[in-house]
Amino acid sequence: MSKVKYYYDSETLSYKKIEGRKGRRIGIIFLSILGSFLAGFLLLVLYLNIPQIETPKEKALKRELQNMQLQYGLLNKKMDQIQEVLANVEDRDNNIYRMYFEANPIPEEQRRAGFGGINRYRNLEGFDNSKLIIETNKRMDILTKQIVVQSKSLDEIAELAREKEELLSAVPAIQPVKNEDLSRIASGYGWRTDPFTKVRKFHYGMDFTAPRGTPIYATGNGRVKRADNRSTGYGNHIRIDHGYGYTSLYAHLHKYNVRVGQRVLRGDVIGYVGSTGRSQAPHLHYEIFKDERRINPINFYYGHLSPEEFDEVLKKAQQENQSLD
């Protein structure tokens, strides 16, 4: 119950009850509300400007988030470096390796192709750092795909190199008799006088005159296809299948140094000069077949002859003289 207040009236010499004023009461209420509003506003300002007190868990999560942002930044820098190295390898792949092995370059759209279809990163959306995480994952996926494409390309280049090396090793590319062992080049590829009939006849190989027993060398890697005397006119002879359509023939041998089916390498001694079969004197008759068609052996002596030596052999081989077989 509120207390009733009185005041002393000197005129009536009596106590009178103090009556509250309605306007004053309203003013007091207004001031109270205003004061509460101002106090709340000040507290809000202080709350927003004063650093909040973080719990240990919140501090740990904040540090973890900062560390994650740092790691993503470092990861992007590393991807920049990888992208630069990969671009260099791609350039070499298209403009050096594939040109050397006569292979078509990989189209740029195939190297840079993205990923179509559904949204692959839906589960990464809705977080504070979603943009950073999604972009990094996109770069990682594209980079991984480019590396896969380049890896397959290098595997293809390695296979082409292996085949190229095998081809270069197989092609008959040296002279079957060493220059120091030669007496002379008796006859070359072309029209020559037959030593027995004395008529012009096409000579399908080259004749190398050398003493009986002079070593004869395989002119390329291959497998011995024949080593016998069962071919008219050749006497004891050897045929080597080099693969890739190449076959070399060595005729009029004194004796063999290989057997049928044997694998030989360029420079191996396969037999010795003789004069068996349709031969007028000790010499080696040498032929090269490409796809079962005889071709001029003079075009295959690039393996160990100098330009000067090759010019000399070419001049002698072009002389239209009498062959020895």
mmCIF file of N, CA and C in Angstrom, residues 237-315:
data_model
loop_
_atom_site.group_PDB
_atom_site.id
_atom_site.type_symbol
_atom_site.label_atom_id
_atom_site.label_comp_id
_atom_site.label_asym_id
_atom_site.label_seq_id
_atom_site.Cartn_x
_atom_site.Cartn_y
_atom_site.Cartn_z
ATOM 1 N N HIS A 237 75.160 -69.181 -98.752
ATOM 2 C CA HIS A 237 74.694 -67.805 -98.522
ATOM 3 C C HIS A 237 73.846 -67.734 -97.252
ATOM 4 N N ILE A 238 73.699 -66.505 -96.739
ATOM 5 C CA ILE A 238 72.943 -66.227 -95.508
ATOM 6 C C ILE A 238 71.922 -65.148 -95.821
ATOM 7 N N ARG A 239 70.729 -65.338 -95.285
ATOM 8 C CA ARG A 239 69.698 -64.288 -95.353
ATOM 9 C C ARG A 239 69.296 -63.928 -93.926
ATOM 10 N N ILE A 240 69.266 -62.645 -93.650
ATOM 11 C CA ILE A 240 68.877 -62.152 -92.325
ATOM 12 C C ILE A 240 67.590 -61.353 -92.453
ATOM 13 N N ASP A 241 66.599 -61.751 -91.656
ATOM 14 C CA ASP A 241 65.337 -61.010 -91.611
ATOM 15 C C ASP A 241 65.464 -59.951 -90.519
ATOM 16 N N HIS A 242 65.456 -58.684 -90.921
ATOM 17 C CA HIS A 242 65.637 -57.581 -89.972
ATOM 18 C C HIS A 242 64.313 -57.044 -89.420
ATOM 19 N N GLY A 243 63.192 -57.534 -89.947
ATOM 20 C CA GLY A 243 61.915 -56.963 -89.560
ATOM 21 C C GLY A 243 61.662 -55.677 -90.331
ATOM 22 N N TYR A 244 60.477 -55.112 -90.145
ATOM 23 C CA TYR A 244 60.087 -53.868 -90.805
ATOM 24 C C TYR A 244 60.189 -53.979 -92.331
ATOM 25 N N GLY A 245 60.140 -55.210 -92.854
ATOM 26 C CA GLY A 245 60.168 -55.426 -94.300
ATOM 27 C C GLY A 245 61.559 -55.553 -94.884
ATOM 28 N N TYR A 246 62.637 -55.483 -94.069
ATOM 29 C CA TYR A 246 64.012 -55.524 -94.565
ATOM 30 C C TYR A 246 64.607 -56.931 -94.454
ATOM 31 N N THR A 247 65.309 -57.351 -95.517
ATOM 32 C CA THR A 247 66.072 -58.601 -95.518
ATOM 33 C C THR A 247 67.403 -58.333 -96.220
ATOM 34 N N SER A 248 68.480 -58.872 -95.652
ATOM 35 C CA SER A 248 69.797 -58.736 -96.304
ATOM 36 C C SER A 248 70.304 -60.124 -96.695
ATOM 37 N N LEU A 249 71.047 -60.185 -97.800
ATOM 38 C CA LEU A 249 71.556 -61.451 -98.334
ATOM 39 C C LEU A 249 73.067 -61.345 -98.529
ATOM 40 N N TYR A 250 73.795 -62.398 -98.133
ATOM 41 C CA TYR A 250 75.260 -62.456 -98.221
ATOM 42 C C TYR A 250 75.607 -63.764 -98.939
ATOM 43 N N ALA A 251 76.197 -63.662 -100.159
ATOM 44 C CA ALA A 251 76.366 -64.851 -101.008
ATOM 45 C C ALA A 251 77.836 -65.178 -101.271
ATOM 46 N N HIS A 252 78.052 -66.443 -101.763
ATOM 47 C CA HIS A 252 79.365 -66.993 -102.157
ATOM 48 C C HIS A 252 80.298 -67.160 -100.952
ATOM 49 N N LEU A 253 79.748 -67.449 -99.774
ATOM 50 C CA LEU A 253 80.552 -67.546 -98.554
ATOM 51 C C LEU A 253 81.455 -68.790 -98.571
ATOM 52 N N HIS A 254 82.597 -68.649 -97.920
ATOM 53 C CA HIS A 254 83.499 -69.789 -97.717
ATOM 54 C C HIS A 254 82.939 -70.694 -96.623
ATOM 55 N N LYS A 255 82.456 -70.078 -95.492
ATOM 56 C CA LYS A 255 81.809 -70.853 -94.434
ATOM 57 C C LYS A 255 80.940 -69.927 -93.580
ATOM 58 N N TYR A 256 80.076 -70.565 -92.781
ATOM 59 C CA TYR A 256 79.133 -69.819 -91.945
ATOM 60 C C TYR A 256 79.683 -69.648 -90.525
ATOM 61 N N ASN A 257 79.172 -68.624 -89.873
ATOM 62 C CA ASN A 257 79.485 -68.432 -88.446
ATOM 63 C C ASN A 257 78.196 -68.330 -87.618
ATOM 64 N N VAL A 258 77.046 -68.583 -88.266
ATOM 65 C CA VAL A 258 75.738 -68.525 -87.591
ATOM 66 C C VAL A 258 74.905 -69.714 -88.039
ATOM 67 N N ARG A 259 73.758 -69.913 -87.375
ATOM 68 C CA ARG A 259 72.830 -70.977 -87.743
ATOM 69 C C ARG A 259 71.439 -70.373 -87.929
ATOM 70 N N VAL A 260 70.574 -71.111 -88.596
ATOM 71 C CA VAL A 260 69.216 -70.641 -88.846
ATOM 72 C C VAL A 260 68.478 -70.429 -87.525
ATOM 73 N N GLY A 261 67.773 -69.298 -87.437
ATOM 74 C CA GLY A 261 67.022 -68.958 -86.221
ATOM 75 C C GLY A 261 67.807 -68.155 -85.212
ATOM 76 N N GLN A 262 69.114 -68.019 -85.438
ATOM 77 C CA GLN A 262 69.951 -67.293 -84.478
ATOM 78 C C GLN A 262 69.689 -65.795 -84.554
ATOM 79 N N ARG A 263 69.665 -65.144 -83.395
ATOM 80 C CA ARG A 263 69.508 -63.695 -83.331
ATOM 81 C C ARG A 263 70.880 -63.054 -83.444
ATOM 82 N N VAL A 264 71.036 -62.097 -84.364
ATOM 83 C CA VAL A 264 72.325 -61.424 -84.549
ATOM 84 C C VAL A 264 72.150 -59.920 -84.377
ATOM 85 N N LEU A 265 73.233 -59.255 -84.032
ATOM 86 C CA LEU A 265 73.263 -57.808 -83.881
ATOM 87 C C LEU A 265 74.145 -57.203 -84.955
ATOM 88 N N ARG A 266 73.894 -55.944 -85.248
ATOM 89 C CA ARG A 266 74.711 -55.251 -86.244
ATOM 90 C C ARG A 266 76.183 -55.313 -85.817
ATOM 91 N N GLY A 267 77.051 -55.760 -86.734
ATOM 92 C CA GLY A 267 78.481 -55.848 -86.448
ATOM 93 C C GLY A 267 78.937 -57.235 -86.062
ATOM 94 N N ASP A 268 77.990 -58.172 -85.829
ATOM 95 C CA ASP A 268 78.395 -59.558 -85.533
ATOM 96 C C ASP A 268 78.974 -60.211 -86.789
ATOM 97 N N VAL A 269 80.022 -61.044 -86.600
ATOM 98 C CA VAL A 269 80.592 -61.805 -87.719
ATOM 99 C C VAL A 269 79.666 -62.973 -88.016
ATOM 100 N N ILE A 270 79.140 -63.028 -89.236
ATOM 101 C CA ILE A 270 78.167 -64.079 -89.593
ATOM 102 C C ILE A 270 78.758 -65.117 -90.544
ATOM 103 N N GLY A 271 79.883 -64.806 -91.190
ATOM 104 C CA GLY A 271 80.497 -65.747 -92.114
ATOM 105 C C GLY A 271 81.784 -65.186 -92.681
ATOM 106 N N TYR A 272 82.301 -65.869 -93.706
ATOM 107 C CA TYR A 272 83.603 -65.478 -94.254
ATOM 108 C C TYR A 272 83.559 -65.528 -95.776
ATOM 109 N N VAL A 273 84.277 -64.602 -96.401
ATOM 110 C CA VAL A 273 84.292 -64.465 -97.861
ATOM 111 C C VAL A 273 84.784 -65.755 -98.514
ATOM 112 N N GLY A 274 84.125 -66.129 -99.609
ATOM 113 C CA GLY A 274 84.532 -67.298 -100.374
ATOM 114 C C GLY A 274 84.226 -67.101 -101.842
ATOM 115 N N SER A 275 84.129 -68.239 -102.585
ATOM 116 C CA SER A 275 83.839 -68.158 -104.016
ATOM 117 C C SER A 275 82.969 -69.338 -104.426
ATOM 118 N N THR A 276 81.981 -69.652 -103.575
ATOM 119 C CA THR A 276 81.091 -70.768 -103.879
ATOM 120 C C THR A 276 79.965 -70.311 -104.804
ATOM 121 N N GLY A 277 79.324 -71.291 -105.471
ATOM 122 C CA GLY A 277 78.226 -70.965 -106.365
ATOM 123 C C GLY A 277 78.714 -70.388 -107.683
ATOM 124 N N ARG A 278 77.910 -69.550 -108.259
ATOM 125 C CA ARG A 278 78.224 -68.946 -109.567
ATOM 126 C C ARG A 278 79.117 -67.730 -109.326
ATOM 127 N N SER A 279 80.394 -68.012 -109.121
ATOM 128 C CA SER A 279 81.345 -66.957 -108.768
ATOM 129 C C SER A 279 82.635 -67.151 -109.539
ATOM 130 N N GLN A 280 83.250 -66.026 -109.907
ATOM 131 C CA GLN A 280 84.483 -66.080 -110.687
ATOM 132 C C GLN A 280 85.731 -65.918 -109.817
ATOM 133 N N ALA A 281 85.591 -65.303 -108.625
ATOM 134 C CA ALA A 281 86.727 -65.077 -107.732
ATOM 135 C C ALA A 281 86.189 -64.818 -106.325
ATOM 136 N N PRO A 282 87.039 -64.932 -105.299
ATOM 137 C CA PRO A 282 86.564 -64.682 -103.928
ATOM 138 C C PRO A 282 86.000 -63.265 -103.774
ATOM 139 N N HIS A 283 84.792 -63.199 -103.364
ATOM 140 C CA HIS A 283 84.144 -61.901 -103.137
ATOM 141 C C HIS A 283 82.838 -62.136 -102.371
ATOM 142 N N LEU A 284 82.267 -61.051 -101.890
ATOM 143 C CA LEU A 284 80.941 -61.109 -101.250
ATOM 144 C C LEU A 284 79.938 -60.421 -102.162
ATOM 145 N N HIS A 285 78.895 -61.157 -102.504
ATOM 146 C CA HIS A 285 77.768 -60.552 -103.216
ATOM 147 C C HIS A 285 76.721 -60.197 -102.152
ATOM 148 N N TYR A 286 76.328 -58.903 -102.088
ATOM 149 C CA TYR A 286 75.462 -58.402 -101.011
ATOM 150 C C TYR A 286 74.218 -57.758 -101.603
ATOM 151 N N GLU A 287 73.040 -58.166 -101.114
ATOM 152 C CA GLU A 287 71.775 -57.603 -101.568
ATOM 153 C C GLU A 287 70.927 -57.173 -100.375
ATOM 154 N N ILE A 288 70.030 -56.199 -100.632
ATOM 155 C CA ILE A 288 69.043 -55.778 -99.634
ATOM 156 C C ILE A 288 67.658 -55.839 -100.270
ATOM 157 N N PHE A 289 66.715 -56.427 -99.528
ATOM 158 C CA PHE A 289 65.313 -56.490 -99.961
ATOM 159 C C PHE A 289 64.479 -55.608 -99.038
ATOM 160 N N LYS A 290 63.551 -54.872 -99.618
ATOM 161 C CA LYS A 290 62.565 -54.122 -98.840
ATOM 162 C C LYS A 290 61.189 -54.536 -99.357
ATOM 163 N N ASP A 291 60.420 -55.155 -98.443
ATOM 164 C CA ASP A 291 59.098 -55.679 -98.819
ATOM 165 C C ASP A 291 59.222 -56.610 -100.027
ATOM 166 N N GLU A 292 60.261 -57.493 -99.954
ATOM 167 C CA GLU A 292 60.515 -58.537 -100.963
ATOM 168 C C GLU A 292 60.935 -57.975 -102.316
ATOM 169 N N ARG A 293 61.326 -56.713 -102.369
ATOM 170 C CA ARG A 293 61.797 -56.109 -103.613
ATOM 171 C C ARG A 293 63.245 -55.668 -103.429
ATOM 172 N N ARG A 294 64.119 -56.053 -104.370
ATOM 173 C CA ARG A 294 65.539 -55.690 -104.264
ATOM 174 C C ARG A 294 65.713 -54.183 -104.434
ATOM 175 N N ILE A 295 66.535 -53.589 -103.571
ATOM 176 C CA ILE A 295 66.847 -52.156 -103.672
ATOM 177 C C ILE A 295 68.351 -51.978 -103.610
ATOM 178 N N ASN A 296 68.826 -50.801 -103.990
ATOM 179 C CA ASN A 296 70.263 -50.533 -104.088
ATOM 180 C C ASN A 296 70.899 -50.435 -102.701
ATOM 181 N N PRO A 297 71.855 -51.296 -102.361
ATOM 182 C CA PRO A 297 72.492 -51.256 -101.034
ATOM 183 C C PRO A 297 73.298 -49.983 -100.777
ATOM 184 N N ILE A 298 73.674 -49.279 -101.841
ATOM 185 C CA ILE A 298 74.516 -48.092 -101.671
ATOM 186 C C ILE A 298 73.847 -47.036 -100.802
ATOM 187 N N ASN A 299 72.521 -47.088 -100.738
ATOM 188 C CA ASN A 299 71.792 -46.083 -99.968
ATOM 189 C C ASN A 299 71.759 -46.383 -98.463
ATOM 190 N N PHE A 300 72.423 -47.454 -98.043
ATOM 191 C CA PHE A 300 72.319 -47.870 -96.644
ATOM 192 C C PHE A 300 73.667 -47.918 -95.927
ATOM 193 N N TYR A 301 74.667 -47.227 -96.441
ATOM 194 C CA TYR A 301 75.985 -47.294 -95.800
ATOM 195 C C TYR A 301 76.267 -46.073 -94.937
ATOM 196 N N TYR A 302 75.222 -45.507 -94.350
ATOM 197 C CA TYR A 302 75.412 -44.292 -93.549
ATOM 198 C C TYR A 302 75.871 -44.607 -92.129
ATOM 199 N N GLY A 303 75.928 -45.890 -91.769
ATOM 200 C CA GLY A 303 76.193 -46.247 -90.369
ATOM 201 C C GLY A 303 77.603 -45.996 -89.903
ATOM 202 N N HIS A 304 78.617 -46.145 -90.802
ATOM 203 C CA HIS A 304 79.993 -45.980 -90.319
ATOM 204 C C HIS A 304 80.933 -45.364 -91.352
ATOM 205 N N LEU A 305 80.408 -44.960 -92.500
ATOM 206 C CA LEU A 305 81.268 -44.327 -93.506
ATOM 207 C C LEU A 305 81.221 -42.810 -93.371
ATOM 208 N N SER A 306 82.366 -42.182 -93.543
ATOM 209 C CA SER A 306 82.407 -40.719 -93.566
ATOM 210 C C SER A 306 81.874 -40.245 -94.913
ATOM 211 N N PRO A 307 81.527 -38.957 -95.031
ATOM 212 C CA PRO A 307 81.043 -38.452 -96.328
ATOM 213 C C PRO A 307 82.038 -38.698 -97.461
ATOM 214 N N GLU A 308 83.333 -38.552 -97.182
ATOM 215 C CA GLU A 308 84.351 -38.760 -98.211
ATOM 216 C C GLU A 308 84.403 -40.223 -98.636
ATOM 217 N N GLU A 309 84.349 -41.127 -97.635
ATOM 218 C CA GLU A 309 84.375 -42.559 -97.948
ATOM 219 C C GLU A 309 83.133 -42.964 -98.734
ATOM 220 N N PHE A 310 81.982 -42.405 -98.356
ATOM 221 C CA PHE A 310 80.744 -42.730 -99.055
ATOM 222 C C PHE A 310 80.809 -42.256 -100.513
ATOM 223 N N ASP A 311 81.359 -41.060 -100.745
ATOM 224 C CA ASP A 311 81.491 -40.553 -102.112
ATOM 225 C C ASP A 311 82.372 -41.477 -102.948
ATOM 226 N N GLU A 312 83.445 -41.996 -102.334
ATOM 227 C CA GLU A 312 84.356 -42.886 -103.054
ATOM 228 C C GLU A 312 83.665 -44.202 -103.399
ATOM 229 N N VAL A 313 82.909 -44.753 -102.424
ATOM 230 C CA VAL A 313 82.172 -45.992 -102.687
ATOM 231 C C VAL A 313 81.133 -45.771 -103.774
ATOM 232 N N LEU A 314 80.469 -44.617 -103.740
ATOM 233 C CA LEU A 314 79.439 -44.305 -104.725
ATOM 234 C C LEU A 314 80.027 -44.243 -106.135
ATOM 235 N N LYS A 315 81.196 -43.616 -106.282
ATOM 236 C CA LYS A 315 81.827 -43.525 -107.599
ATOM 237 C C LYS A 315 82.181 -44.906 -108.141
#
